[in-house]
């Protein structure tokens, strides 16, 4: 019998979900699902440190996902091997699930570095299908971005070396960018953390990667549907995963402790709420790194591709802190929002943790005269053939021809009004750039601060983002619902090097190079 406790229901219609029925009881025994992390990268031998500058401290340990071993002794270079392959893993009670993974791990192993480090990833494709690796949120060269338009996918048996400097600190992730509907669902994603140079100190740092996967009764990936709600709203799973397990993560949080929880939503399609219960919590970072000041909020909406970092302490008199996903389900013919636990920390022990010191962060100005553009998301259904479009054009349908949405000089402010005439929420992503959300439905936005690379455009709503297009290159822009991007909601922009490292660029770069 499969454990239903942590399963979320299969999608019935766009944005509506069938009831789980069995409730969502939390097992009270300790399952110890936190995989043992390998030790952080080696220290250089004693006699080698350069005279002028002491070698940087190794980045802090992050709990939750095994690390990729750094094979390079240079403390400023992280050099790792990443292999895409078929693996069978125990993710839910019952039989193992046949997956496609990076290094036999779901999520893929954690890659972490300090801002300014060089990261070299020797990638091997041992799958029977072509694939590429995209570094979501990293403002690196477009040649290393894993865009199938620029890099031909790595053939089965082939390899490719990604080599880049990580320019910004933050919680990022990597994932396949080829045949994404299937490759995502089968497990090709992992976490990438870039530490600030003067990173605030916490009792512990954790990373929690959320996914929802659709398993059949033998725990195998359920068939991919090519029509109906799976295309309309994207594939929604029936099993919620936290760091690759259908059971919530179990940890311990000492009273007085202050932790950093880095949360990544790595699913195909479903936007959800995130709430911390029993905690005193603040949002300290978004997609693009630390906020200028922490945001008091114990609940946020997270769309596929987005990240949030929370500062977490146990609430007064609480014995447990729980991170919950809030998901709409149908129960007794009613649409209700239900909580599903992702991580449960028992409050135990005592520590005296000094308040973390957050570095100064200055975001680029948003109240500026900017070039205005409009991107309209829509869908057509001609004789049962669904196509998704941006400004009336469909990309990705035949190969990788992406319509060009515009050419922009770097470091100039552009206000992009993204609107949608079709539900559900479209998590819209721009490669290689950050932006800020400035307007929703005609009203200024004040409760979604920070730099982002992905914004939820809710059905029949518009939102405006302001970007400085700081990173020259040819960049994909698309809905992060795999079923939408692969069926046309995909285009590109070209950012030309204006040569002007404007003040906006240096303030943003400076603000995030901690
Ligand atoms: Cu995370 Cu083009 O995507
Ligand atoms: Cu979409």
XYZ file of C-alpha atoms and ligand atoms in Angstrom:
518
model
C 0.000 0.000 0.000
C 1.369 3.352 -0.898
C 1.588 5.934 1.763
C -0.900 8.598 0.844
C -0.092 10.929 3.669
C 2.222 13.126 1.719
C 0.701 12.811 -1.692
C -0.863 15.733 -3.384
C -3.644 15.003 -5.815
C -3.487 14.769 -9.561
C -4.738 17.705 -11.496
C -8.344 17.668 -12.608
C -8.680 20.991 -14.403
C -6.596 24.083 -14.807
C -5.534 25.272 -11.371
C -7.872 22.888 -9.576
C -6.837 19.667 -7.974
C -8.549 16.522 -6.834
C -8.720 15.870 -3.137
C -6.226 13.600 -1.513
C -8.947 12.123 0.647
C -6.686 10.494 3.165
C -5.816 13.728 4.899
C -2.250 14.763 5.359
C -1.104 13.306 8.607
C 2.488 13.731 9.466
C 4.333 10.626 10.555
C 5.621 11.271 14.048
C 8.638 9.025 13.953
C 11.973 10.422 12.921
C 12.910 9.288 9.431
C 16.243 11.017 9.167
C 15.830 11.932 5.573
C 18.651 14.413 5.574
C 21.310 12.731 3.449
C 24.755 12.832 4.930
C 26.627 15.728 3.435
C 30.133 15.153 2.277
C 32.679 17.448 3.871
C 33.179 20.848 2.266
C 36.077 21.250 -0.087
C 39.571 20.572 1.095
C 41.748 23.239 2.584
C 44.903 23.941 0.629
C 48.023 22.469 2.188
C 49.584 24.608 4.942
C 52.700 25.680 3.067
C 50.832 26.995 0.011
C 48.691 29.981 1.030
C 49.621 33.101 -0.914
C 51.487 35.678 1.131
C 49.305 38.735 0.464
C 45.803 37.370 0.703
C 44.910 34.569 3.063
C 42.967 31.772 1.366
C 39.223 32.299 1.686
C 37.444 30.325 4.355
C 35.664 27.327 2.930
C 31.997 28.129 2.397
C 29.697 27.178 5.270
C 28.265 23.720 5.302
C 24.754 23.405 3.898
C 22.497 20.662 5.203
C 19.935 18.798 3.188
C 21.595 17.569 0.008
C 24.948 15.808 -0.557
C 27.691 18.013 -1.978
C 29.548 17.515 -5.196
C 33.172 16.982 -4.254
C 35.391 19.850 -5.364
C 38.275 18.270 -7.268
C 40.338 21.452 -7.486
C 42.775 22.427 -4.756
C 42.665 26.122 -5.683
C 40.299 27.665 -3.127
C 38.918 30.031 -5.773
C 38.030 27.283 -8.225
C 35.238 24.796 -7.753
C 35.733 21.934 -10.178
C 33.211 19.132 -10.208
C 31.966 16.225 -12.313
C 28.318 15.946 -13.140
C 26.824 12.913 -14.847
C 23.278 12.634 -16.197
C 22.180 9.010 -16.001
C 19.305 6.643 -15.400
C 18.987 5.638 -11.738
C 16.471 3.951 -9.495
C 15.906 5.670 -6.173
C 13.649 5.123 -3.189
C 11.615 8.318 -3.090
C 8.274 7.098 -1.746
C 7.263 4.044 0.302
C 7.243 0.951 -1.869
C 9.252 0.125 -4.983
C 12.119 2.310 -6.162
C 11.353 4.818 -8.909
C 13.176 4.778 -12.244
C 14.495 8.300 -12.726
C 16.970 10.319 -14.735
C 19.312 11.996 -12.306
C 22.527 13.902 -11.919
C 25.013 11.639 -10.120
C 22.347 9.183 -8.890
C 20.890 11.851 -6.667
C 17.467 13.523 -6.514
C 17.787 16.479 -6.492
C 21.183 16.512 -8.192
C 24.101 17.106 -5.824
C 24.595 20.564 -4.370
C 27.187 22.707 -6.090
C 28.375 25.595 -3.992
C 30.920 28.350 -4.380
C 31.714 31.837 -3.206
C 30.800 34.821 -5.317
C 33.619 35.502 -7.785
C 34.790 31.882 -7.811
C 35.381 30.058 -11.048
C 33.141 27.022 -11.431
C 34.131 24.249 -13.820
C 31.626 21.467 -14.392
C 32.704 18.445 -16.375
C 29.398 17.187 -17.654
C 28.830 13.702 -19.070
C 25.624 12.572 -20.644
C 25.090 8.878 -19.947
C 21.403 9.049 -20.837
C 19.979 7.597 -24.036
C 18.605 11.077 -24.851
C 20.347 14.346 -25.646
C 20.379 16.913 -22.858
C 21.900 20.271 -21.826
C 22.448 21.857 -18.429
C 21.099 25.352 -17.764
C 22.308 27.374 -14.751
C 19.096 29.085 -13.725
C 19.631 32.637 -12.494
C 23.381 32.831 -13.030
C 24.372 35.935 -14.978
C 27.133 34.175 -16.878
C 28.073 34.183 -20.565
C 25.316 33.009 -22.894
C 27.821 30.480 -24.280
C 27.705 28.642 -20.926
C 23.997 29.125 -20.265
C 22.835 25.785 -21.632
C 20.416 27.385 -24.038
C 19.760 24.776 -26.740
C 19.693 27.651 -29.230
C 23.378 28.335 -28.598
C 24.770 25.071 -27.315
C 23.830 21.958 -29.255
C 22.479 19.476 -26.772
C 25.031 16.962 -25.524
C 24.435 13.710 -27.395
C 24.126 10.407 -25.540
C 27.618 9.401 -24.495
C 28.858 12.951 -25.085
C 30.330 15.473 -22.714
C 30.716 19.224 -22.295
C 32.677 21.394 -19.894
C 30.846 24.368 -18.431
C 33.259 26.990 -17.189
C 32.163 30.297 -15.689
C 32.697 32.804 -12.901
C 29.736 33.091 -10.525
C 29.003 36.833 -10.427
C 26.234 37.018 -7.825
C 25.584 35.480 -4.437
C 22.275 33.708 -3.982
C 20.296 30.513 -4.167
C 20.286 29.211 -7.725
C 19.686 25.910 -9.422
C 20.619 23.932 -12.475
C 18.413 21.860 -14.698
C 17.966 20.281 -18.091
C 16.823 22.567 -20.877
C 15.976 19.882 -23.377
C 12.720 17.963 -23.761
C 11.949 19.572 -20.476
C 8.457 18.184 -19.938
C 9.899 14.726 -19.540
C 13.470 15.402 -18.392
C 12.335 17.669 -15.560
C 9.714 15.253 -14.332
C 12.231 12.393 -14.388
C 14.573 14.283 -12.084
C 17.146 16.369 -13.954
C 17.542 19.317 -11.582
C 19.819 20.278 -8.712
C 20.724 23.118 -6.339
C 23.525 25.642 -6.717
C 24.375 28.020 -3.902
C 26.704 30.996 -4.200
C 27.773 32.375 -0.844
C 28.264 36.049 -0.144
C 31.883 37.048 0.544
C 30.909 38.413 3.934
C 28.081 35.996 4.456
C 25.940 36.516 7.537
C 26.510 33.706 10.034
C 23.744 31.308 11.009
C 23.433 28.334 13.325
C 22.795 26.200 10.223
C 22.064 26.633 6.552
C 19.689 24.290 4.787
C 18.545 23.886 1.220
C 15.107 22.500 0.446
C 14.245 21.678 -3.145
C 10.549 21.134 -3.768
C 9.067 19.135 -6.623
C 5.800 17.418 -7.326
C 6.006 14.230 -9.288
C 3.261 12.026 -10.701
C 3.770 8.395 -9.771
C 1.678 5.408 -10.756
C 0.702 2.692 -8.304
C 4.109 1.003 -8.777
C 5.907 4.239 -7.932
C 6.918 4.739 -11.556
C 6.647 8.015 -13.467
C 3.068 8.072 -14.746
C 2.602 8.356 -18.537
C 2.955 11.792 -20.087
C -0.335 13.061 -21.448
C -0.242 15.056 -24.629
C -3.539 16.872 -24.269
C -6.031 18.096 -21.730
C -5.136 19.749 -18.425
C -1.554 18.463 -18.561
C -0.944 20.813 -21.441
C -3.386 23.517 -20.367
C -1.949 23.945 -16.889
C 1.205 21.871 -17.097
C 1.878 18.552 -15.425
C 1.032 18.567 -11.744
C 2.121 15.623 -9.659
C 0.420 13.479 -7.049
C 3.451 13.221 -4.780
C 5.127 16.185 -3.185
C 8.885 15.835 -2.793
C 11.202 17.668 -0.437
C 14.807 16.984 -1.392
C 13.711 13.994 -3.416
C 11.628 12.258 -0.739
C 7.873 11.922 -0.366
C 8.265 12.363 3.396
C 8.998 15.711 4.972
C 12.608 16.383 5.906
C 13.294 15.961 9.620
C 15.726 18.171 11.446
C 16.385 19.710 14.825
C 16.373 23.449 15.525
C 17.814 24.559 18.865
C 16.043 27.307 20.781
C 17.989 30.501 20.269
C 19.263 29.187 16.939
C 18.926 31.257 13.763
C 18.929 29.284 10.526
C 18.930 30.108 6.839
C 16.550 27.963 4.841
C 17.045 28.230 1.081
C 13.949 27.039 -0.771
C 13.850 26.222 -4.492
C 10.707 25.232 -6.429
C 11.856 22.833 -9.140
C 8.613 21.379 -10.483
C 7.037 21.420 -13.930
C 4.069 23.662 -13.385
C 2.423 24.215 -10.021
C 2.631 27.529 -8.155
C 2.113 27.120 -4.414
C 2.137 28.973 -1.135
C 4.962 28.511 1.369
C 4.391 29.015 5.072
C 6.519 28.557 8.157
C 4.515 27.412 11.151
C 5.712 27.600 14.726
C 8.497 29.914 13.645
C 9.616 33.462 13.871
C 10.634 34.072 10.321
C 11.597 36.673 7.754
C 12.300 36.487 4.039
C 15.926 37.486 3.583
C 16.594 36.707 -0.074
C 14.842 36.180 -3.393
C 16.042 34.782 -6.745
C 18.819 37.347 -7.082
C 20.203 37.296 -3.541
C 19.789 39.148 -0.265
C 17.138 41.833 0.161
C 18.098 45.357 1.239
C 16.155 44.618 4.413
C 14.480 41.413 5.587
C 10.768 41.172 4.847
C 8.427 40.238 7.686
C 6.253 37.544 6.128
C 5.493 34.043 7.233
C 3.880 33.220 3.920
C 4.890 33.759 0.298
C 3.756 32.489 -3.086
C 6.429 30.596 -4.959
C 6.234 29.880 -8.686
C 8.232 27.210 -10.539
C 11.820 28.369 -10.854
C 11.701 30.891 -8.007
C 13.706 30.824 -4.770
C 13.212 32.284 -1.316
C 15.647 32.292 1.605
C 14.094 32.447 5.052
C 15.675 33.387 8.341
C 14.115 30.870 10.732
C 13.948 30.780 14.532
C 11.672 28.757 16.756
C 8.582 30.672 17.837
C 7.964 31.381 21.536
C 6.863 28.224 23.284
C 6.751 26.200 20.031
C 8.069 22.652 19.949
C 8.154 22.288 16.180
C 8.825 24.471 13.162
C 7.187 23.286 9.959
C 7.694 24.472 6.402
C 4.439 23.843 4.580
C 3.406 23.937 0.953
C -0.072 25.432 0.576
C -1.837 23.849 -2.365
C -5.390 24.167 -3.660
C -7.258 20.873 -3.733
C -10.876 19.888 -4.300
C -12.477 18.491 -1.195
C -16.200 17.711 -1.026
C -16.710 19.707 -4.223
C -15.030 22.720 -2.663
C -11.734 24.242 -3.610
C -9.722 24.552 -0.430
C -6.129 25.413 0.285
C -4.429 22.629 2.210
C -1.073 22.567 3.948
C 1.426 19.795 3.143
C 4.514 19.560 5.349
C 7.875 19.770 3.560
C 10.278 20.039 6.478
C 9.761 19.612 10.197
C 12.307 20.812 12.730
C 11.939 19.649 16.304
C 12.844 22.426 18.699
C 15.436 20.889 20.974
C 18.435 22.150 22.913
C 19.640 25.686 23.367
C 22.246 27.842 21.661
C 23.226 31.477 21.869
C 23.412 32.636 18.262
C 24.455 36.241 17.619
C 22.159 38.173 15.258
C 23.301 37.680 11.661
C 24.880 40.783 10.129
C 23.409 41.370 6.701
C 25.653 43.165 4.237
C 24.398 46.392 2.721
C 22.443 45.733 -0.465
C 21.445 48.531 -2.825
C 19.062 47.610 -5.594
C 19.028 49.398 -8.946
C 16.564 52.311 -9.032
C 13.125 51.434 -10.375
C 11.480 54.867 -10.460
C 13.287 55.892 -13.589
C 12.383 56.785 -17.140
C 12.609 53.503 -18.993
C 11.987 52.039 -22.406
C 8.545 50.422 -22.311
C 7.780 47.106 -23.965
C 4.797 44.760 -23.753
C 4.908 40.978 -23.915
C 1.534 39.275 -24.241
C 1.149 35.632 -23.296
C -1.671 33.738 -24.969
C -2.734 30.364 -26.282
C -4.414 29.221 -29.463
C -6.264 26.016 -30.048
C -6.534 25.303 -33.733
C -8.310 22.010 -34.366
C -7.212 20.563 -31.037
C -3.596 21.572 -31.519
C -2.655 23.833 -28.632
C 0.043 26.416 -29.137
C 1.253 28.951 -26.636
C 2.417 32.316 -27.873
C 4.223 35.488 -26.862
C 3.099 38.537 -28.837
C 1.263 36.226 -31.208
C 4.311 34.154 -32.102
C 5.081 30.647 -31.092
C 8.606 29.412 -30.442
C 10.053 25.942 -29.864
C 7.342 24.210 -31.882
C 9.638 23.290 -34.728
C 13.094 22.874 -33.377
C 14.596 25.799 -31.589
C 13.509 28.814 -33.557
C 12.650 31.393 -30.989
C 11.036 34.615 -32.140
C 13.091 37.683 -31.304
C 11.232 39.929 -28.866
C 13.693 42.744 -29.012
C 17.267 43.970 -29.016
C 18.290 46.053 -26.017
C 21.490 47.900 -25.193
C 22.975 46.728 -21.901
C 22.622 48.801 -18.729
C 19.608 50.774 -19.888
C 16.368 50.535 -17.904
C 13.530 48.686 -19.630
C 10.068 48.271 -18.208
C 8.429 45.114 -19.487
C 4.703 44.743 -19.096
C 3.914 41.047 -19.231
C 0.257 40.183 -19.530
C -1.605 36.968 -19.904
C -4.985 36.091 -21.286
C -4.798 32.439 -20.265
C -4.729 30.778 -16.848
C -3.006 29.431 -14.784
C -0.178 31.528 -13.329
C 2.729 31.660 -15.776
C 6.117 31.763 -14.062
C 7.909 33.928 -16.601
C 11.687 33.630 -16.686
C 14.361 35.761 -18.323
C 17.741 34.075 -18.710
C 20.930 35.785 -17.623
C 19.344 38.921 -16.093
C 17.707 40.125 -12.908
C 14.675 42.355 -12.666
C 12.396 43.825 -10.020
C 8.615 43.488 -9.968
C 7.220 47.012 -10.034
C 3.542 46.744 -10.899
C 0.648 44.289 -10.827
C -2.754 44.962 -12.360
C -1.925 48.643 -12.652
C -0.939 49.009 -8.988
C 2.575 49.519 -7.667
C 4.011 46.405 -6.029
C 5.424 46.803 -2.543
C 5.262 43.312 -1.102
C 7.462 41.490 -3.645
C 10.826 43.157 -3.177
C 14.193 42.034 -4.386
C 15.900 40.903 -7.535
C 14.189 38.144 -9.473
C 14.711 36.150 -12.597
C 11.216 34.656 -12.592
C 7.861 36.365 -12.026
C 4.420 34.780 -11.713
C 2.008 36.301 -14.225
C -1.314 35.216 -12.814
C -4.030 34.304 -15.309
C -5.688 37.319 -16.876
C -3.416 39.704 -15.043
C -0.484 41.837 -15.969
C 2.692 42.619 -14.127
C 5.543 44.924 -15.002
C 9.157 44.233 -14.276
C 12.056 46.623 -14.558
C 15.404 45.355 -15.738
C 18.677 46.950 -16.733
C 19.664 44.039 -19.044
C 23.118 44.106 -17.519
C 24.386 40.936 -19.155
C 25.009 41.117 -22.923
C 24.167 38.081 -25.029
C 21.371 36.140 -26.648
C 18.929 35.100 -23.965
C 15.889 32.869 -23.792
C 12.745 34.240 -22.206
C 9.953 31.815 -21.493
C 7.233 30.523 -19.259
C 8.766 28.087 -16.770
C 5.840 25.690 -17.079
C 7.603 23.101 -19.217
C 4.459 22.250 -21.151
C 4.037 25.912 -22.104
C 7.623 26.679 -23.049
C 7.909 23.492 -25.075
C 4.709 24.359 -26.907
C 5.612 27.852 -27.875
C 5.715 30.224 -24.882
C 9.372 30.794 -25.590
C 11.222 33.605 -27.290
C 14.527 35.424 -27.007
C 16.041 38.826 -26.502
C 19.418 40.094 -27.612
C 21.338 42.372 -25.259
C 24.097 44.320 -26.984
C 27.138 45.502 -25.095
C 26.680 49.241 -24.772
C 30.094 49.484 -23.172
C 28.552 51.591 -20.432
C 29.040 50.045 -17.049
C 26.419 52.465 -15.724
C 25.960 53.339 -12.077
C 22.884 51.146 -11.991
C 24.960 48.217 -13.022
C 27.679 48.836 -10.511
C 25.227 49.418 -7.702
C 23.486 46.171 -8.492
C 26.693 44.283 -9.027
C 28.197 45.828 -5.932
C 25.115 45.134 -3.917
C 25.330 41.489 -4.723
C 28.988 40.755 -4.778
C 29.223 40.267 -1.047
Cu 15.044 27.524 -15.334
Cu 15.095 28.522 -19.291
O 15.038 28.014 -17.354
Cu 2.854 29.353 -18.875
